[in-house]
PDB file of C-alpha atoms and ligand atoms in Angstrom:
ATOM      1  CA  MET A   1      20.441  29.482 -37.926  1.00 52.00           C
ATOM      2  CA  HIS A   2      20.339  25.656 -37.960  1.00 55.00           C
ATOM      3  CA  ALA A   3      23.334  24.239 -39.823  1.00 64.00           C
ATOM      4  CA  ILE A   4      22.802  23.116 -43.403  1.00 69.00           C
ATOM      5  CA  SER A   5      24.620  19.786 -43.607  1.00 66.00           C
ATOM      6  CA  ASN A   6      24.992  19.843 -47.387  1.00 74.00           C
ATOM      7  CA  ILE A   7      25.090  23.381 -48.758  1.00 77.00           C
ATOM      8  CA  GLN A   8      25.359  22.345 -52.428  1.00 76.00           C
ATOM      9  CA  ILE A   9      22.297  20.082 -52.266  1.00 74.00           C
ATOM     10  CA  TYR A  10      20.390  22.890 -50.535  1.00 72.00           C
ATOM     11  CA  LEU A  11      21.376  25.443 -53.200  1.00 71.00           C
ATOM     12  CA  ASP A  12      20.753  23.092 -56.155  1.00 75.00           C
ATOM     13  CA  ARG A  13      17.328  22.361 -54.803  1.00 70.00           C
ATOM     14  CA  MET A  14      16.622  26.103 -54.531  1.00 70.00           C
ATOM     15  CA  ALA A  15      17.776  26.758 -58.088  1.00 68.00           C
ATOM     16  CA  LYS A  16      15.910  23.874 -59.744  1.00 71.00           C
ATOM     17  CA  PRO A  17      12.411  25.344 -59.908  1.00 83.00           C
ATOM     18  CA  LEU A  18      13.737  28.714 -61.143  1.00 89.00           C
ATOM     19  CA  ALA A  19      11.261  29.112 -64.021  1.00 88.00           C
ATOM     20  CA  GLU A  20       8.476  28.273 -61.610  1.00 91.00           C
ATOM     21  CA  LYS A  21       9.710  30.803 -59.032  1.00 92.00           C
ATOM     22  CA  LEU A  22       9.977  33.498 -61.672  1.00 93.00           C
ATOM     23  CA  LYS A  23       6.178  33.576 -61.946  1.00 92.00           C
ATOM     24  CA  ILE A  24       6.560  36.342 -59.378  1.00 94.00           C
ATOM     25  CA  ALA A  25       8.092  38.495 -62.138  1.00 95.00           C
ATOM     26  CA  HIS A  26       4.592  38.867 -63.649  1.00 95.00           C
ATOM     27  CA  TYR A  27       3.750  41.059 -60.677  1.00 97.00           C
ATOM     28  CA  VAL A  28       6.792  43.331 -60.909  1.00 97.00           C
ATOM     29  CA  PRO A  29       5.744  46.610 -62.578  1.00 96.00           C
ATOM     30  CA  GLU A  30       7.308  47.059 -66.009  1.00 92.00           C
ATOM     31  CA  HIS A  31       9.045  50.359 -65.142  1.00 93.00           C
ATOM     32  CA  VAL A  32      10.457  49.360 -61.787  1.00 97.00           C
ATOM     33  CA  ASP A  33      13.521  51.203 -60.432  1.00 98.00           C
ATOM     34  CA  THR A  34      14.487  49.170 -57.385  1.00 98.00           C
ATOM     35  CA  ILE A  35      13.905  45.585 -56.240  1.00 98.00           C
ATOM     36  CA  LEU A  36      14.925  44.118 -52.886  1.00 99.00           C
ATOM     37  CA  ASP A  37      15.172  40.310 -52.783  1.00 98.00           C
ATOM     38  CA  VAL A  38      15.105  39.253 -49.127  1.00 98.00           C
ATOM     39  CA  GLY A  39      16.670  35.852 -48.317  1.00 98.00           C
ATOM     40  CA  CYS A  40      18.324  35.658 -51.741  1.00 98.00           C
ATOM     41  CA  ALA A  41      20.640  32.702 -50.872  1.00 97.00           C
ATOM     42  CA  ASP A  42      23.228  32.445 -53.692  1.00 95.00           C
ATOM     43  CA  GLY A  43      21.279  34.944 -55.768  1.00 97.00           C
ATOM     44  CA  VAL A  44      19.772  32.822 -58.542  1.00 95.00           C
ATOM     45  CA  VAL A  45      16.379  34.558 -58.381  1.00 96.00           C
ATOM     46  CA  SER A  46      17.929  38.025 -57.853  1.00 98.00           C
ATOM     47  CA  ALA A  47      20.155  37.521 -60.914  1.00 96.00           C
ATOM     48  CA  ALA A  48      17.220  36.425 -63.071  1.00 94.00           C
ATOM     49  CA  LEU A  49      15.239  39.483 -61.943  1.00 96.00           C
ATOM     50  CA  ALA A  50      18.230  41.724 -62.755  1.00 96.00           C
ATOM     51  CA  ASP A  51      18.246  40.255 -66.296  1.00 94.00           C
ATOM     52  CA  MET A  52      14.494  40.585 -66.721  1.00 94.00           C
ATOM     53  CA  PHE A  53      14.454  44.194 -65.480  1.00 95.00           C
ATOM     54  CA  PRO A  54      17.752  45.634 -66.807  1.00 95.00           C
ATOM     55  CA  ASN A  55      16.751  49.206 -65.928  1.00 97.00           C
ATOM     56  CA  ALA A  56      16.164  48.318 -62.293  1.00 98.00           C
ATOM     57  CA  GLN A  57      18.708  48.130 -59.495  1.00 98.00           C
ATOM     58  CA  VAL A  58      18.344  44.771 -57.747  1.00 98.00           C
ATOM     59  CA  VAL A  59      19.655  44.166 -54.226  1.00 98.00           C
ATOM     60  CA  GLY A  60      19.812  40.670 -52.738  1.00 98.00           C
ATOM     61  CA  ILE A  61      20.229  40.264 -48.987  1.00 98.00           C
ATOM     62  CA  ASP A  62      20.723  37.184 -46.828  1.00 98.00           C
ATOM     63  CA  LEU A  63      22.072  36.389 -43.385  1.00 97.00           C
ATOM     64  CA  ASN A  64      24.169  33.483 -44.584  1.00 97.00           C
ATOM     65  CA  GLU A  65      27.702  34.745 -45.325  1.00 97.00           C
ATOM     66  CA  GLU A  66      28.659  31.722 -47.438  1.00 96.00           C
ATOM     67  CA  PHE A  67      25.614  32.225 -49.688  1.00 97.00           C
ATOM     68  CA  ILE A  68      26.359  35.921 -50.164  1.00 98.00           C
ATOM     69  CA  LYS A  69      30.009  35.127 -50.938  1.00 98.00           C
ATOM     70  CA  ARG A  70      28.878  32.675 -53.630  1.00 97.00           C
ATOM     71  CA  ALA A  71      26.330  35.173 -54.971  1.00 98.00           C
ATOM     72  CA  LYS A  72      29.018  37.842 -55.346  1.00 98.00           C
ATOM     73  CA  GLU A  73      31.384  35.370 -57.075  1.00 97.00           C
ATOM     74  CA  GLN A  74      28.708  34.063 -59.420  1.00 96.00           C
ATOM     75  CA  TRP A  75      26.912  37.241 -60.411  1.00 95.00           C
ATOM     76  CA  GLY A  76      29.503  39.949 -59.698  1.00 94.00           C
ATOM     77  CA  ASP A  77      29.598  41.006 -63.367  1.00 95.00           C
ATOM     78  CA  LYS A  78      26.006  42.253 -63.462  1.00 97.00           C
ATOM     79  CA  LYS A  79      25.981  46.050 -63.238  1.00 97.00           C
ATOM     80  CA  ASN A  80      22.444  46.367 -61.858  1.00 98.00           C
ATOM     81  CA  LEU A  81      22.828  43.752 -59.126  1.00 98.00           C
ATOM     82  CA  ARG A  82      24.493  43.748 -55.735  1.00 98.00           C
ATOM     83  CA  PHE A  83      24.438  41.521 -52.691  1.00 98.00           C
ATOM     84  CA  GLU A  84      24.850  42.163 -48.997  1.00 98.00           C
ATOM     85  CA  CYS A  85      24.910  40.056 -45.862  1.00 98.00           C
ATOM     86  CA  VAL A  86      22.626  42.141 -43.685  1.00 98.00           C
ATOM     87  CA  TYR A  87      19.464  41.965 -41.583  1.00 97.00           C
ATOM     88  CA  LEU A  88      16.385  43.378 -43.291  1.00 98.00           C
ATOM     89  CA  ARG A  89      15.869  45.434 -40.127  1.00 97.00           C
ATOM     90  CA  GLU A  90      19.186  47.251 -40.662  1.00 98.00           C
ATOM     91  CA  LEU A  91      17.874  48.680 -43.937  1.00 98.00           C
ATOM     92  CA  LEU A  92      15.277  50.722 -42.063  1.00 98.00           C
ATOM     93  CA  ALA A  93      17.946  53.144 -40.863  1.00 98.00           C
ATOM     94  CA  ARG A  94      19.211  53.741 -44.409  1.00 98.00           C
ATOM     95  CA  PRO A  95      17.581  56.189 -46.823  1.00 98.00           C
ATOM     96  CA  ALA A  96      16.993  53.746 -49.726  1.00 98.00           C
ATOM     97  CA  ARG A  97      13.377  52.753 -50.377  1.00 98.00           C
ATOM     98  CA  TYR A  98      12.227  50.106 -52.870  1.00 98.00           C
ATOM     99  CA  ASP A  99       9.496  49.692 -55.479  1.00 98.00           C
ATOM    100  CA  VAL A 100       9.318  45.943 -54.897  1.00 98.00           C
ATOM    101  CA  VAL A 101      10.284  43.719 -51.985  1.00 98.00           C
ATOM    102  CA  VAL A 102      10.419  39.986 -52.753  1.00 98.00           C
ATOM    103  CA  PHE A 103      10.229  37.086 -50.285  1.00 98.00           C
ATOM    104  CA  CYS A 104      10.672  33.967 -52.409  1.00 98.00           C
ATOM    105  CA  SER A 105      10.593  30.696 -50.424  1.00 96.00           C
ATOM    106  CA  VAL A 106      11.866  32.584 -47.417  1.00 97.00           C
ATOM    107  CA  LEU A 107       9.180  33.429 -44.873  1.00 98.00           C
ATOM    108  CA  HIS A 108       8.715  29.832 -43.721  1.00 98.00           C
ATOM    109  CA  GLU A 109      12.417  29.956 -42.792  1.00 97.00           C
ATOM    110  CA  PHE A 110      11.981  33.235 -40.898  1.00 97.00           C
ATOM    111  CA  TYR A 111       9.265  31.409 -38.972  1.00 98.00           C
ATOM    112  CA  SER A 112      11.227  28.188 -38.385  1.00 97.00           C
ATOM    113  CA  TYR A 113      14.629  29.633 -37.516  1.00 96.00           C
ATOM    114  CA  GLY A 114      13.402  32.850 -35.948  1.00 97.00           C
ATOM    115  CA  GLU A 115      10.660  33.364 -33.399  1.00 97.00           C
ATOM    116  CA  GLY A 116       7.697  31.879 -35.268  1.00 98.00           C
ATOM    117  CA  ILE A 117       4.912  34.169 -36.419  1.00 98.00           C
ATOM    118  CA  SER A 118       6.511  37.122 -34.629  1.00 98.00           C
ATOM    119  CA  SER A 119       9.495  36.941 -37.023  1.00 98.00           C
ATOM    120  CA  VAL A 120       7.153  36.856 -40.025  1.00 98.00           C
ATOM    121  CA  LEU A 121       5.194  39.824 -38.669  1.00 98.00           C
ATOM    122  CA  LYS A 122       8.380  41.798 -38.097  1.00 98.00           C
ATOM    123  CA  ALA A 123       9.767  40.933 -41.543  1.00 98.00           C
ATOM    124  CA  LEU A 124       6.574  42.061 -43.257  1.00 98.00           C
ATOM    125  CA  SER A 125       6.319  45.267 -41.279  1.00 98.00           C
ATOM    126  CA  ASP A 126      10.000  45.985 -42.044  1.00 98.00           C
ATOM    127  CA  ALA A 127       9.310  45.294 -45.728  1.00 98.00           C
ATOM    128  CA  HIS A 128       6.346  47.660 -45.561  1.00 98.00           C
ATOM    129  CA  GLU A 129       8.614  50.321 -44.107  1.00 98.00           C
ATOM    130  CA  VAL A 130      11.306  49.986 -46.790  1.00 98.00           C
ATOM    131  CA  LEU A 131       8.739  50.114 -49.606  1.00 98.00           C
ATOM    132  CA  ARG A 132       7.896  53.362 -51.351  1.00 98.00           C
ATOM    133  CA  PRO A 133       4.234  54.350 -51.258  1.00 98.00           C
ATOM    134  CA  GLY A 134       2.602  52.371 -54.073  1.00 98.00           C
ATOM    135  CA  GLY A 135       5.403  49.769 -53.809  1.00 98.00           C
ATOM    136  CA  ARG A 136       4.654  46.053 -53.943  1.00 98.00           C
ATOM    137  CA  LEU A 137       5.328  43.219 -51.579  1.00 98.00           C
ATOM    138  CA  LEU A 138       5.654  39.886 -53.410  1.00 98.00           C
ATOM    139  CA  ILE A 139       5.470  36.664 -51.438  1.00 98.00           C
ATOM    140  CA  ARG A 140       5.904  33.241 -52.965  1.00 98.00           C
ATOM    141  CA  ASP A 141       6.066  30.310 -50.622  1.00 98.00           C
ATOM    142  CA  MET A 142       4.436  27.085 -49.552  1.00 98.00           C
ATOM    143  CA  ILE A 143       1.153  28.464 -48.257  1.00 98.00           C
ATOM    144  CA  LEU A 144      -2.058  26.637 -47.383  1.00 98.00           C
ATOM    145  CA  ARG A 145      -5.553  27.943 -46.787  1.00 98.00           C
ATOM    146  CA  GLY A 146      -6.939  27.902 -43.254  1.00 98.00           C
ATOM    147  CA  TYR A 147      -9.731  25.413 -44.022  1.00 98.00           C
ATOM    148  CA  THR A 148      -7.151  22.687 -44.740  1.00 98.00           C
ATOM    149  CA  LYS A 149      -6.497  22.402 -40.979  1.00 98.00           C
ATOM    150  CA  GLU A 150      -9.953  20.814 -40.612  1.00 98.00           C
ATOM    151  CA  ALA A 151     -10.574  19.332 -44.058  1.00 97.00           C
ATOM    152  CA  ASN A 152      -9.998  15.605 -44.568  1.00 97.00           C
ATOM    153  CA  LEU A 153     -11.434  14.890 -48.029  1.00 96.00           C
ATOM    154  CA  TYR A 154      -9.524  11.883 -49.516  1.00 97.00           C
ATOM    155  CA  CYS A 155      -7.064  12.034 -46.604  1.00 97.00           C
ATOM    156  CA  LEU A 156      -7.581   8.421 -45.595  1.00 97.00           C
ATOM    157  CA  SER A 157      -6.800   7.062 -49.038  1.00 97.00           C
ATOM    158  CA  ILE A 158      -3.855   9.424 -49.607  1.00 98.00           C
ATOM    159  CA  THR A 159      -2.358   8.577 -46.204  1.00 97.00           C
ATOM    160  CA  GLU A 160      -2.686   4.846 -46.848  1.00 98.00           C
ATOM    161  CA  LYS A 161      -0.863   5.218 -50.138  1.00 98.00           C
ATOM    162  CA  ILE A 162       1.915   7.227 -48.486  1.00 98.00           C
ATOM    163  CA  LYS A 163       2.287   4.786 -45.591  1.00 97.00           C
ATOM    164  CA  ALA A 164       2.530   1.861 -48.028  1.00 97.00           C
ATOM    165  CA  LYS A 165       5.590   3.423 -49.699  1.00 97.00           C
ATOM    166  CA  GLU A 166       7.402   5.431 -47.034  1.00 96.00           C
ATOM    167  CA  GLU A 167       9.667   4.082 -44.297  1.00 96.00           C
ATOM    168  CA  SER A 168       7.689   4.460 -41.097  1.00 96.00           C
ATOM    169  CA  HIS A 169      10.363   6.361 -39.151  1.00 95.00           C
ATOM    170  CA  PHE A 170      10.093   9.330 -41.542  1.00 96.00           C
ATOM    171  CA  ILE A 171       6.348   9.520 -40.964  1.00 97.00           C
ATOM    172  CA  LYS A 172       6.892   9.097 -37.218  1.00 96.00           C
ATOM    173  CA  ASP A 173       9.411  11.995 -37.187  1.00 95.00           C
ATOM    174  CA  PHE A 174       6.956  14.166 -39.050  1.00 97.00           C
ATOM    175  CA  GLU A 175       3.889  13.294 -36.976  1.00 97.00           C
ATOM    176  CA  GLU A 176       5.758  13.905 -33.702  1.00 97.00           C
ATOM    177  CA  GLN A 177       6.573  17.381 -34.867  1.00 96.00           C
ATOM    178  CA  PHE A 178       3.501  18.448 -36.839  1.00 98.00           C
ATOM    179  CA  GLY A 179       0.629  16.099 -35.948  1.00 97.00           C
ATOM    180  CA  LYS A 180      -1.124  13.178 -37.590  1.00 97.00           C
ATOM    181  CA  LEU A 181      -1.441  12.831 -41.351  1.00 97.00           C
ATOM    182  CA  ASP A 182      -5.199  13.165 -41.150  1.00 97.00           C
ATOM    183  CA  THR A 183      -5.930  16.626 -42.552  1.00 98.00           C
ATOM    184  CA  LEU A 184      -5.181  18.275 -45.881  1.00 98.00           C
ATOM    185  CA  TYR A 185      -2.899  20.599 -43.926  1.00 98.00           C
ATOM    186  CA  THR A 186      -0.537  17.936 -42.549  1.00 98.00           C
ATOM    187  CA  LEU A 187      -0.753  15.798 -45.694  1.00 98.00           C
ATOM    188  CA  ASN A 188       0.183  18.690 -47.944  1.00 98.00           C
ATOM    189  CA  HIS A 189       3.064  19.503 -45.626  1.00 98.00           C
ATOM    190  CA  TYR A 190       4.340  15.913 -45.650  1.00 98.00           C
ATOM    191  CA  LEU A 191       4.083  15.701 -49.437  1.00 98.00           C
ATOM    192  CA  LEU A 192       6.197  18.839 -49.732  1.00 97.00           C
ATOM    193  CA  LYS A 193       8.787  17.427 -47.364  1.00 97.00           C
ATOM    194  CA  TYR A 194       9.259  13.645 -47.871  1.00 96.00           C
ATOM    195  CA  TRP A 195      11.554  13.956 -50.876  1.00 92.00           C
ATOM    196  CA  TYR A 196      14.161  16.074 -49.061  1.00 91.00           C
ATOM    197  CA  LYS A 197      15.784  13.261 -47.154  1.00 91.00           C
ATOM    198  CA  GLU A 198      19.412  14.304 -47.826  1.00 87.00           C
ATOM    199  CA  ASN A 199      19.172  17.095 -45.245  1.00 87.00           C
ATOM    200  CA  TRP A 200      16.472  15.311 -43.202  1.00 92.00           C
ATOM    201  CA  GLU A 201      17.905  16.306 -39.821  1.00 91.00           C
ATOM    202  CA  ARG A 202      17.252  19.953 -40.690  1.00 90.00           C
ATOM    203  CA  GLU A 203      14.316  19.601 -43.079  1.00 92.00           C
ATOM    204  CA  SER A 204      12.232  17.334 -40.844  1.00 94.00           C
ATOM    205  CA  LYS A 205      12.072  20.070 -38.196  1.00 95.00           C
ATOM    206  CA  GLU A 206      11.514  23.032 -40.486  1.00 96.00           C
ATOM    207  CA  HIS A 207       7.898  24.137 -40.741  1.00 98.00           C
ATOM    208  CA  TYR A 208       7.223  24.419 -44.470  1.00 98.00           C
ATOM    209  CA  THR A 209       3.663  25.764 -44.230  1.00 98.00           C
ATOM    210  CA  PRO A 210       3.482  27.781 -41.017  1.00 98.00           C
ATOM    211  CA  VAL A 211       1.504  30.816 -42.178  1.00 98.00           C
ATOM    212  CA  THR A 212      -1.889  30.485 -43.888  1.00 98.00           C
ATOM    213  CA  PHE A 213      -3.247  32.796 -46.574  1.00 98.00           C
ATOM    214  CA  GLU A 214      -5.670  34.174 -44.019  1.00 98.00           C
ATOM    215  CA  GLN A 215      -2.859  35.006 -41.573  1.00 98.00           C
ATOM    216  CA  TYR A 216      -0.914  36.837 -44.290  1.00 98.00           C
ATOM    217  CA  GLU A 217      -4.063  38.735 -45.168  1.00 98.00           C
ATOM    218  CA  ALA A 218      -4.572  39.695 -41.524  1.00 98.00           C
ATOM    219  CA  ILE A 219      -1.015  41.104 -41.476  1.00 98.00           C
ATOM    220  CA  PHE A 220      -1.613  43.079 -44.704  1.00 98.00           C
ATOM    221  CA  SER A 221      -4.773  44.453 -43.191  1.00 98.00           C
ATOM    222  CA  LEU A 222      -2.954  45.515 -39.981  1.00 98.00           C
ATOM    223  CA  LEU A 223      -0.302  47.243 -42.086  1.00 98.00           C
ATOM    224  CA  GLY A 224      -2.978  48.975 -44.149  1.00 98.00           C
ATOM    225  CA  MET A 225      -1.769  47.267 -47.335  1.00 98.00           C
ATOM    226  CA  LYS A 226      -4.015  46.558 -50.313  1.00 98.00           C
ATOM    227  CA  GLU A 227      -4.007  42.916 -51.377  1.00 98.00           C
ATOM    228  CA  GLN A 228      -3.667  42.582 -55.164  1.00 98.00           C
ATOM    229  CA  ILE A 229      -3.203  38.878 -55.832  1.00 96.00           C
ATOM    230  CA  ASN A 230      -3.904  35.754 -53.849  1.00 96.00           C
ATOM    231  CA  HIS A 231      -3.201  32.676 -55.893  1.00 96.00           C
ATOM    232  CA  SER A 232      -2.712  29.046 -54.939  1.00 96.00           C
ATOM    233  CA  TYR A 233      -1.837  26.091 -57.135  1.00 95.00           C
ATOM    234  CA  THR A 234       0.276  22.976 -57.343  1.00 94.00           C
ATOM    235  CA  ILE A 235       3.518  23.005 -59.284  1.00 92.00           C
ATOM    236  CA  PRO A 236       3.063  20.549 -62.212  1.00 91.00           C
ATOM    237  CA  PHE A 237       6.354  18.837 -61.384  1.00 91.00           C
ATOM    238  CA  LEU A 238       5.081  18.078 -57.869  1.00 93.00           C
ATOM    239  CA  GLU A 239       1.748  16.739 -59.106  1.00 95.00           C
ATOM    240  CA  GLN A 240       3.594  14.388 -61.429  1.00 94.00           C
ATOM    241  CA  LYS A 241       5.939  13.319 -58.642  1.00 95.00           C
ATOM    242  CA  TRP A 242       3.046  12.533 -56.280  1.00 97.00           C
ATOM    243  CA  LYS A 243       1.346  10.566 -59.054  1.00 97.00           C
ATOM    244  CA  ASP A 244       4.526   8.598 -59.763  1.00 97.00           C
ATOM    245  CA  ASP A 245       5.532   8.024 -56.139  1.00 98.00           C
ATOM    246  CA  PHE A 246       2.138   7.275 -54.590  1.00 98.00           C
ATOM    247  CA  ASN A 247      -0.200   6.674 -57.492  1.00 98.00           C
ATOM    248  CA  LEU A 248      -2.454   9.545 -56.420  1.00 98.00           C
ATOM    249  CA  THR A 249      -5.584   9.962 -58.549  1.00 97.00           C
ATOM    250  CA  GLU A 250      -6.742  13.209 -60.188  1.00 97.00           C
ATOM    251  CA  ASP A 251      -9.443  13.568 -57.494  1.00 97.00           C
ATOM    252  CA  GLU A 252      -6.911  13.169 -54.709  1.00 97.00           C
ATOM    253  CA  LEU A 253      -4.499  15.579 -56.377  1.00 97.00           C
ATOM    254  CA  SER A 254      -7.254  18.159 -56.803  1.00 96.00           C
ATOM    255  CA  THR A 255      -7.360  18.670 -53.022  1.00 96.00           C
ATOM    256  CA  LEU A 256      -3.654  19.539 -52.794  1.00 96.00           C
ATOM    257  CA  ARG A 257      -2.775  23.180 -53.449  1.00 95.00           C
ATOM    258  CA  SER A 258       0.398  24.195 -51.697  1.00 95.00           C
ATOM    259  CA  THR A 259       2.224  26.878 -53.657  1.00 96.00           C
ATOM    260  CA  GLY A 260       1.027  30.375 -52.897  1.00 97.00           C
ATOM    261  CA  ILE A 261       1.616  33.795 -54.397  1.00 98.00           C
ATOM    262  CA  LEU A 262       0.504  36.913 -52.567  1.00 98.00           C
ATOM    263  CA  VAL A 263       0.946  40.472 -53.762  1.00 98.00           C
ATOM    264  CA  ALA A 264       0.115  43.460 -51.578  1.00 98.00           C
ATOM    265  CA  GLU A 265       0.570  47.152 -52.240  1.00 98.00           C
ATOM    266  CA  LYS A 266       1.692  49.855 -49.836  1.00 98.00           C
ATOM    267  CA  VAL A 267      -0.946  52.561 -49.867  1.00 97.00           C
TER     268      VAL A 267
HETATM  269  C1  SAM B 301      14.817  28.471 -49.097  1.00 71.37           C
HETATM  270  S1  SAM B 301      16.022  29.686 -49.365  1.00 71.37           S
HETATM  271  C2  SAM B 301      15.368  30.633 -50.675  1.00 71.37           C
HETATM  272  C3  SAM B 301      16.386  31.307 -51.500  1.00 71.37           C
HETATM  273  C4  SAM B 301      15.889  32.138 -52.686  1.00 71.37           C
HETATM  274  N1  SAM B 301      15.015  33.216 -52.270  1.00 71.37           N
HETATM  275  C5  SAM B 301      15.225  31.278 -53.709  1.00 71.37           C
HETATM  276  O1  SAM B 301      13.991  31.272 -53.779  1.00 71.37           O
HETATM  277  O2  SAM B 301      15.917  30.562 -54.425  1.00 71.37           O
HETATM  278  C6  SAM B 301      15.765  30.670 -47.937  1.00 71.37           C
HETATM  279  C7  SAM B 301      16.834  31.706 -47.687  1.00 71.37           C
HETATM  280  O3  SAM B 301      16.372  32.575 -46.648  1.00 71.37           O
HETATM  281  C8  SAM B 301      17.496  32.918 -45.855  1.00 71.37           C
HETATM  282  N2  SAM B 301      16.991  33.375 -44.537  1.00 71.37           N
HETATM  283  C9  SAM B 301      16.360  32.655 -43.604  1.00 71.37           C
HETATM  284  N3  SAM B 301      16.041  33.432 -42.540  1.00 71.37           N
HETATM  285  C10 SAM B 301      16.493  34.673 -42.835  1.00 71.37           C
HETATM  286  C11 SAM B 301      16.465  35.937 -42.165  1.00 71.37           C
HETATM  287  N4  SAM B 301      15.916  36.081 -40.962  1.00 71.37           N
HETATM  288  N5  SAM B 301      17.002  37.009 -42.808  1.00 71.37           N
HETATM  289  C12 SAM B 301      17.525  36.883 -44.049  1.00 71.37           C
HETATM  290  N6  SAM B 301      17.589  35.721 -44.724  1.00 71.37           N
HETATM  291  C13 SAM B 301      17.084  34.642 -44.127  1.00 71.37           C
HETATM  292  C14 SAM B 301      18.319  31.661 -45.794  1.00 71.37           C
HETATM  293  O4  SAM B 301      19.677  31.945 -45.466  1.00 71.37           O
HETATM  294  C15 SAM B 301      18.163  31.133 -47.220  1.00 71.37           C
HETATM  295  O5  SAM B 301      19.168  31.617 -48.038  1.00 71.37           O
END
């Protein structure tokens, strides 16, 4: 995996929107026995889930040893929570099956640091396999709808506002990698990315929005899963930030919906 130049900044950034991330908890069944949190980092979301569902056993897994070490140090006292540094794939050979598998802000990293869509496909089919029948897959990530790749409503005015404020080399870096800021797709992506300049070397290359809602739905359909929720919105904090930083109007903001929640059930 690409080195994270400042681990603490990365982890603080992950932990900040915790309340926002925990919207996924609405989709965890009340009487859940087991939850698997894939890509748990230092375990902030896993620990919150363990508190919210005290009768459930929560397992957080990640490939980053340092993160798992920190998770164990920080949350080691919780009886219904454990962490392991292990590939999701390795769990297939074990007998444990889960009621809920969570991917919170993770699948875009599987895509970026793995083998693109093939890594996302594999992760979701592995998750399907480790779920019990009737179990739920919860995905929360930066997800755009397919139409945004063509749509350009308000793009000209938004791009002008961004270019007036941003140093041009950041935009150049982005456009070289992901294409011109002339569709809702690339604009949304840039607006999600521009404020992470501390780890720019890594962040600028990471694809934040690689898989559309429609592509996730195609994967659910291939796996024979039943989609239960498909929700997209903008985090209020981000809307306010874009207003403050670029003076975006309500009309312009109304075109930007970049946080996605998907819930699918194993039949
Ligand atoms: C952006 S963080 C999200 C952390 C946490 N889920 C949260 O929402 O706060 C992404 C995490 O996914 C992990 N990750 C990336 N690719 C992975 C893979 N193939 N298998 C397991 N974990 C992975 C990274 O190590 C990192 O901890």
